[in-house]
Short mmCIF file of C-alpha atoms in Angstrom, two decimals:
data_model
loop_
_atom_site.label_atom_id
_atom_site.label_comp_id
_atom_site.label_asym_id
_atom_site.label_seq_id
_atom_site.Cartn_x
_atom_site.Cartn_y
_atom_site.Cartn_z
CA MET A 1 -51.71 128.74 -55.04
CA GLY A 2 -50.71 131.23 -57.14
CA PHE A 3 -50.86 129.07 -60.01
CA PHE A 4 -54.13 127.78 -60.09
CA LEU A 5 -55.61 131.84 -58.66
CA GLU A 6 -54.04 132.93 -62.19
CA THR A 7 -55.66 129.17 -63.88
CA VAL A 8 -58.89 130.96 -62.15
CA PHE A 9 -58.97 134.32 -63.14
CA GLY A 10 -58.45 133.49 -66.43
CA GLY A 11 -61.38 131.11 -66.71
CA LEU A 12 -63.32 133.93 -65.30
CA MET A 13 -61.88 136.33 -68.33
CA ALA A 14 -63.22 134.18 -70.77
CA GLY A 15 -66.56 133.82 -69.20
CA MET A 16 -67.39 137.26 -69.23
CA LEU A 17 -66.96 137.01 -73.22
CA TYR A 18 -69.14 134.53 -73.00
CA ALA A 19 -71.74 135.92 -71.13
CA LEU A 20 -71.82 139.17 -73.09
CA VAL A 21 -72.55 136.78 -75.71
CA ALA A 22 -75.11 134.98 -74.28
CA LEU A 23 -77.22 138.24 -72.51
CA GLY A 24 -77.98 139.40 -76.05
CA PHE A 25 -79.84 135.73 -76.52
CA VAL A 26 -81.11 136.36 -73.28
CA LEU A 27 -82.38 139.68 -73.92
CA ILE A 28 -84.27 138.77 -76.78
CA PHE A 29 -85.41 135.60 -76.05
CA LYS A 30 -86.52 137.62 -72.73
CA ALA A 31 -88.25 140.21 -74.17
CA SER A 32 -89.83 138.12 -77.99
CA GLY A 33 -89.90 134.39 -76.76
CA VAL A 34 -87.64 134.34 -80.23
CA PHE A 35 -84.45 132.11 -79.48
CA ASN A 36 -82.13 134.29 -81.46
CA PHE A 37 -79.65 131.89 -83.36
CA ALA A 38 -78.80 134.98 -85.42
CA GLN A 39 -76.62 135.98 -82.47
CA GLY A 40 -73.32 134.84 -83.76
CA ALA A 41 -74.08 136.91 -86.79
CA MET A 42 -74.58 140.41 -84.91
CA VAL A 43 -71.56 140.16 -82.73
CA LEU A 44 -69.33 139.56 -85.96
CA PHE A 45 -71.36 141.94 -88.38
CA ALA A 46 -71.61 145.02 -85.43
CA ALA A 47 -67.61 144.23 -84.65
CA LEU A 48 -67.04 144.77 -88.43
CA ALA A 49 -68.10 147.86 -88.43
CA MET A 50 -66.23 149.15 -86.15
CA ALA A 51 -63.60 148.39 -87.36
CA ARG A 52 -63.81 149.17 -90.70
CA PHE A 53 -65.38 153.00 -89.83
CA ALA A 54 -63.44 153.21 -86.99
CA GLU A 55 -60.77 153.57 -89.97
CA TRP A 56 -63.01 154.84 -92.41
CA ILE A 57 -64.19 158.03 -90.64
CA PRO A 58 -60.63 159.59 -89.66
CA LYS A 59 -59.78 158.85 -93.66
CA TRP A 60 -63.46 161.05 -94.48
CA LEU A 61 -62.70 164.03 -92.20
CA GLY A 62 -59.27 164.52 -92.45
CA PHE A 63 -57.87 163.61 -88.66
CA GLN A 64 -55.41 161.90 -87.07
CA SER A 65 -56.23 160.85 -83.74
CA VAL A 66 -57.34 156.89 -83.23
CA VAL A 67 -59.42 157.81 -80.30
CA LEU A 68 -61.95 159.86 -81.69
CA GLY A 69 -61.54 158.23 -85.17
CA ALA A 70 -63.21 154.54 -82.00
CA VAL A 71 -65.69 156.88 -80.81
CA LEU A 72 -67.02 157.75 -83.92
CA GLY A 73 -66.47 154.37 -85.32
CA PHE A 74 -68.13 152.97 -81.93
CA ILE A 75 -71.19 155.52 -82.32
CA ALA A 76 -71.59 154.24 -86.53
CA ALA A 77 -71.26 150.51 -85.68
CA ALA A 78 -74.19 151.21 -82.30
CA LEU A 79 -76.37 153.32 -85.48
CA CYS A 80 -75.85 150.64 -88.09
CA MET A 81 -77.11 148.00 -85.84
CA VAL A 82 -79.95 150.40 -85.23
CA ILE A 83 -81.05 150.04 -88.83
CA VAL A 84 -80.40 146.32 -88.19
CA ALA A 85 -82.59 145.93 -85.66
CA TRP A 86 -85.22 147.54 -88.03
CA LEU A 87 -84.37 146.18 -91.15
CA ILE A 88 -85.29 142.64 -89.49
CA GLU A 89 -88.32 143.74 -87.63
CA ARG A 90 -90.05 145.52 -91.08
CA LEU A 91 -88.38 142.04 -93.24
CA ALA A 92 -89.11 139.18 -90.90
CA LEU A 93 -90.77 139.26 -87.85
CA ARG A 94 -93.58 141.02 -88.70
CA ARG A 95 -94.86 139.18 -91.31
CA LEU A 96 -93.99 136.80 -88.36
CA VAL A 97 -96.28 137.71 -85.59
CA ASN A 98 -97.53 135.14 -83.34
CA GLN A 99 -96.43 132.24 -85.46
CA GLU A 100 -95.14 128.84 -83.46
CA GLY A 101 -91.63 129.14 -82.32
CA ILE A 102 -89.99 127.14 -84.50
CA THR A 103 -90.66 129.43 -86.99
CA LEU A 104 -88.96 132.46 -85.63
CA LEU A 105 -86.41 130.47 -84.50
CA MET A 106 -85.95 129.12 -88.32
CA ALA A 107 -86.28 132.61 -89.02
CA THR A 108 -83.06 133.74 -87.02
CA LEU A 109 -81.21 131.63 -88.90
CA GLY A 110 -81.46 132.84 -92.32
CA ILE A 111 -81.05 136.07 -90.49
CA SER A 112 -77.71 134.44 -88.98
CA HIS A 113 -76.59 134.13 -93.27
CA VAL A 114 -77.61 137.25 -94.08
CA LEU A 115 -75.56 139.67 -92.04
CA ASP A 116 -72.41 136.95 -92.13
CA GLY A 117 -73.13 137.59 -95.92
CA ALA A 118 -74.34 141.04 -96.00
CA GLY A 119 -71.17 141.86 -93.17
CA GLN A 120 -68.86 140.22 -96.12
CA LEU A 121 -70.09 142.29 -99.08
CA ILE A 122 -70.35 145.87 -97.05
CA PHE A 123 -67.05 145.49 -94.63
CA GLY A 124 -64.38 142.83 -96.31
CA SER A 125 -63.99 139.81 -95.41
CA ALA A 126 -59.71 140.59 -93.84
CA THR A 127 -58.80 140.31 -90.63
CA TYR A 128 -59.71 143.51 -88.72
CA LYS A 129 -57.53 145.40 -85.91
CA ILE A 130 -59.37 147.78 -83.48
CA ASP A 131 -57.70 149.96 -80.87
CA ILE A 132 -59.92 151.45 -78.14
CA GLY A 133 -57.01 152.40 -76.11
CA MET A 134 -56.84 149.38 -73.55
CA PRO A 135 -53.71 148.49 -72.17
CA LYS A 136 -51.91 145.33 -72.97
CA GLU A 137 -48.91 145.31 -69.90
CA PRO A 138 -49.69 142.35 -67.37
CA LEU A 139 -50.37 143.40 -63.63
CA LEU A 140 -48.15 141.50 -61.16
CA VAL A 141 -50.32 142.53 -57.66
CA LEU A 142 -50.02 139.76 -54.55
CA GLU A 143 -46.12 140.05 -54.73
CA ASN A 144 -46.45 140.08 -50.47
CA MET A 145 -48.65 137.12 -50.60
CA PHE A 146 -47.73 134.94 -53.28
CA GLU A 147 -44.31 134.83 -54.61
CA GLY A 148 -43.48 135.84 -58.09
CA GLY A 149 -46.81 137.89 -57.46
CA LEU A 150 -50.33 137.15 -59.87
CA LEU A 151 -49.40 138.35 -63.41
CA LEU A 152 -53.33 139.31 -64.26
CA SER A 153 -54.73 140.66 -67.79
CA LYS A 154 -55.45 144.56 -67.70
CA GLU A 155 -57.21 144.43 -70.68
CA ASP A 156 -59.57 141.94 -69.01
CA LEU A 157 -59.77 142.82 -66.01
CA TYR A 158 -61.13 146.42 -68.17
CA ALA A 159 -63.48 143.64 -70.31
CA ALA A 160 -64.49 143.14 -66.74
CA ALA A 161 -65.39 146.04 -65.50
CA ILE A 162 -67.25 146.99 -69.19
CA ALA A 163 -69.13 143.82 -68.84
CA ALA A 164 -70.42 144.19 -65.15
CA THR A 165 -71.57 147.91 -66.01
CA LEU A 166 -73.44 147.26 -68.92
CA VAL A 167 -75.28 144.10 -67.17
CA VAL A 168 -76.64 146.29 -63.84
CA LEU A 169 -78.05 148.72 -66.67
CA LEU A 170 -79.28 146.63 -68.96
CA THR A 171 -81.13 144.84 -65.54
CA LEU A 172 -82.38 149.05 -64.17
CA PHE A 173 -83.27 148.87 -67.52
CA PHE A 174 -85.65 145.89 -67.16
CA GLN A 175 -87.07 146.01 -63.31
CA LYS A 176 -87.62 150.31 -63.78
CA THR A 177 -88.35 151.48 -66.70
CA GLY A 178 -92.04 150.89 -68.45
CA THR A 179 -89.96 150.43 -71.86
CA GLY A 180 -88.29 147.67 -69.60
CA ARG A 181 -91.70 145.84 -68.47
CA ALA A 182 -93.43 146.55 -71.68
CA LEU A 183 -90.56 144.32 -73.10
CA ARG A 184 -91.13 141.79 -70.46
CA ALA A 185 -95.00 141.84 -71.16
CA VAL A 186 -94.47 140.85 -75.07
CA ALA A 187 -92.19 137.91 -73.98
CA ASP A 188 -94.99 136.59 -72.15
CA ASP A 189 -97.59 136.83 -73.79
CA HIS A 190 -97.75 139.19 -78.09
CA GLN A 191 -101.44 139.28 -78.32
CA ALA A 192 -102.57 140.38 -74.74
CA ALA A 193 -99.87 142.41 -75.03
CA GLN A 194 -100.95 143.85 -78.20
CA SER A 195 -104.67 144.11 -76.37
CA ILE A 196 -104.03 146.25 -73.80
CA GLY A 197 -101.55 148.61 -76.82
CA ILE A 198 -98.41 147.92 -76.63
CA PRO A 199 -96.97 148.41 -79.84
CA LEU A 200 -95.87 144.71 -80.65
CA ALA A 201 -93.62 146.87 -83.88
CA ARG A 202 -91.86 149.39 -81.67
CA ILE A 203 -90.86 146.71 -79.29
CA TRP A 204 -89.35 144.40 -81.08
CA VAL A 205 -87.23 147.10 -83.01
CA ILE A 206 -85.71 148.51 -79.01
CA VAL A 207 -85.24 144.71 -78.18
CA TRP A 208 -83.23 144.26 -80.58
CA SER A 209 -81.56 146.88 -81.06
CA ILE A 210 -80.75 146.84 -77.40
CA GLY A 211 -78.69 143.18 -78.89
CA GLY A 212 -77.70 144.51 -81.26
CA ILE A 213 -75.03 146.81 -79.48
CA VAL A 214 -74.60 144.00 -76.27
CA ALA A 215 -73.50 142.54 -79.44
CA LEU A 216 -70.99 145.16 -80.61
CA VAL A 217 -69.76 145.93 -77.88
CA ALA A 218 -69.37 142.36 -77.17
CA GLY A 219 -67.40 142.40 -80.61
CA VAL A 220 -65.37 145.11 -79.30
CA ILE A 221 -63.84 143.58 -77.11
CA TRP A 222 -63.14 140.49 -79.08
CA GLY A 223 -62.27 142.13 -82.24
CA SER A 224 -59.65 144.33 -79.25
CA LYS A 225 -57.66 140.82 -77.50
CA LEU A 226 -57.67 139.08 -81.06
CA GLY A 227 -58.73 140.95 -84.44
CA VAL A 228 -62.01 141.36 -86.56
CA GLN A 229 -62.23 137.93 -87.96
CA PHE A 230 -65.30 135.47 -88.92
CA SER A 231 -64.04 132.77 -86.75
CA ILE A 232 -65.92 135.23 -84.15
CA SER A 233 -69.22 133.99 -85.13
CA LEU A 234 -68.42 131.18 -83.93
CA VAL A 235 -67.97 132.66 -80.30
CA ALA A 236 -72.00 131.95 -80.29
CA LEU A 237 -71.62 128.65 -79.84
CA LYS A 238 -70.26 128.83 -76.31
CA ALA A 239 -72.38 130.78 -75.42
CA PHE A 240 -75.46 128.22 -76.68
CA PRO A 241 -74.23 126.36 -73.58
CA VAL A 242 -74.02 129.57 -71.49
CA VAL A 243 -77.70 130.52 -71.94
CA ILE A 244 -78.77 126.88 -71.00
CA LEU A 245 -77.08 126.86 -67.72
CA GLY A 246 -77.36 129.86 -66.67
CA GLY A 247 -81.41 130.34 -67.90
CA LEU A 248 -83.13 131.65 -70.84
CA THR A 249 -84.19 134.50 -69.05
CA SER A 250 -82.53 135.40 -66.64
CA VAL A 251 -80.07 138.22 -66.95
CA PRO A 252 -77.58 137.35 -63.85
CA GLY A 253 -77.66 133.64 -64.98
CA ALA A 254 -76.25 134.93 -68.02
CA ILE A 255 -73.22 135.80 -66.11
CA LEU A 256 -73.22 133.74 -63.15
CA GLY A 257 -73.31 131.00 -66.16
CA GLY A 258 -70.64 132.41 -68.47
CA LEU A 259 -67.55 132.58 -65.41
CA ILE A 260 -68.63 128.82 -64.55
CA ILE A 261 -67.88 127.61 -67.56
CA GLY A 262 -65.09 129.54 -68.43
CA MET A 263 -63.86 129.28 -65.64
CA GLY A 264 -64.70 124.89 -65.14
CA GLU A 265 -62.97 124.80 -68.70
CA LYS A 266 -59.76 126.98 -67.78
CA LEU A 267 -59.33 124.20 -64.70
CA SER A 268 -60.07 121.35 -66.32
CA GLU A 269 -57.67 121.81 -69.22
CA ILE A 270 -54.82 121.70 -66.62
CA TYR A 271 -56.08 119.66 -63.62
CA LEU A 272 -58.23 117.44 -65.86
CA GLY A 273 -56.21 117.23 -69.13
CA PRO A 274 -53.63 114.77 -68.35
CA PHE A 275 -55.26 112.40 -67.04
CA LEU A 276 -58.45 112.32 -70.39
CA GLY A 277 -56.48 114.12 -72.62
CA GLY A 278 -56.13 117.32 -74.23
CA GLY A 279 -59.21 119.65 -75.59
CA ILE A 280 -61.09 118.68 -72.79
CA GLU A 281 -61.71 122.94 -73.04
CA ASN A 282 -63.91 121.90 -76.51
CA TRP A 283 -66.50 119.92 -75.18
CA PHE A 284 -66.91 121.33 -71.35
CA ALA A 285 -69.47 123.28 -71.33
CA TYR A 286 -71.66 121.11 -73.85
CA VAL A 287 -71.31 118.11 -71.23
CA LEU A 288 -72.41 120.42 -68.65
CA ALA A 289 -75.28 122.48 -70.70
CA LEU A 290 -76.46 118.29 -70.58
CA ALA A 291 -75.95 118.10 -67.50
CA VAL A 292 -78.29 121.09 -66.41
CA LEU A 293 -80.46 120.21 -69.46
CA LEU A 294 -81.45 117.03 -67.08
CA ILE A 295 -81.36 117.96 -64.02
CA ARG A 296 -82.63 121.01 -64.88
CA PRO A 297 -84.00 121.77 -68.06
CA GLN A 298 -85.17 125.40 -67.05
CA GLY A 299 -81.32 126.58 -65.86
CA LEU A 300 -79.66 127.14 -62.04
CA PHE A 301 -81.27 130.68 -62.73
CA GLY A 302 -84.41 130.50 -65.47
CA ASP A 303 -87.90 130.80 -64.99
CA LYS A 304 -90.29 127.52 -64.61
CA ILE A 305 -93.13 127.32 -67.28
CA ILE A 306 -96.25 125.79 -65.71
CA ASP A 307 -98.97 124.24 -67.98
CA ARG A 308 -102.19 124.46 -66.65
CA VAL A 309 -104.59 122.00 -68.35
#
């Protein structure tokens, strides 16, 4: 039982990281109607910015504090993602207002390649370390209930707490603020939103900035665990089935979808791997997403679209 619970916990923590990346997809689609294929590149670009600024700023200002360097590096990287959002709106989205969804989707593919190239050009292509002070040592719990106790990762617990806090804040922002309601109005109908005075350009900059900061948080956590390398952008591939499972318009769905897929792939690898062969973790998420598409195309929590003719 102890091994089973450790496997479940490990899967839930991996799923939380998938969910953070998926959250960026949901936020941008929810507020602009654009399925952002550049989200993986944004995670990589943000993580590279954080790692390099945390290294450069102490040298520029002449101090040795790792913690202060990480804080200032995070702030600089967040500002960098706001600038990226402004450039995306100014150079791409502004020219594509009211275009077909496929046109916007292809634009995000182009943005993805631009960000990959710009990240390598500006910040370098080596593997970089991010140190934000999260403890690496394991935590032993429930020793009285299970023989040997359960071995959990403190770093995963901190990451889960950060992700949960971010989700709560974003949910409150979308539901309780005027800007959040304006974001949802723009997603429903660009032309109608413009007709009642909602500034489309400013709204898109805001939502892409939020998506960039979410990507930064995800990139920092992944970079802290694994180091910042270009394979981080491939994490977005796991976020696709998470979004399909949870629903393109549901923030809680992105989180729950990530947890289901993270836990499912770990359990299937351990308990079905001996019978089906290894590598189940690589395809489990996509098979599950395909099954959900066949039964409920809008995902478990997505809004059902009804067209009246």
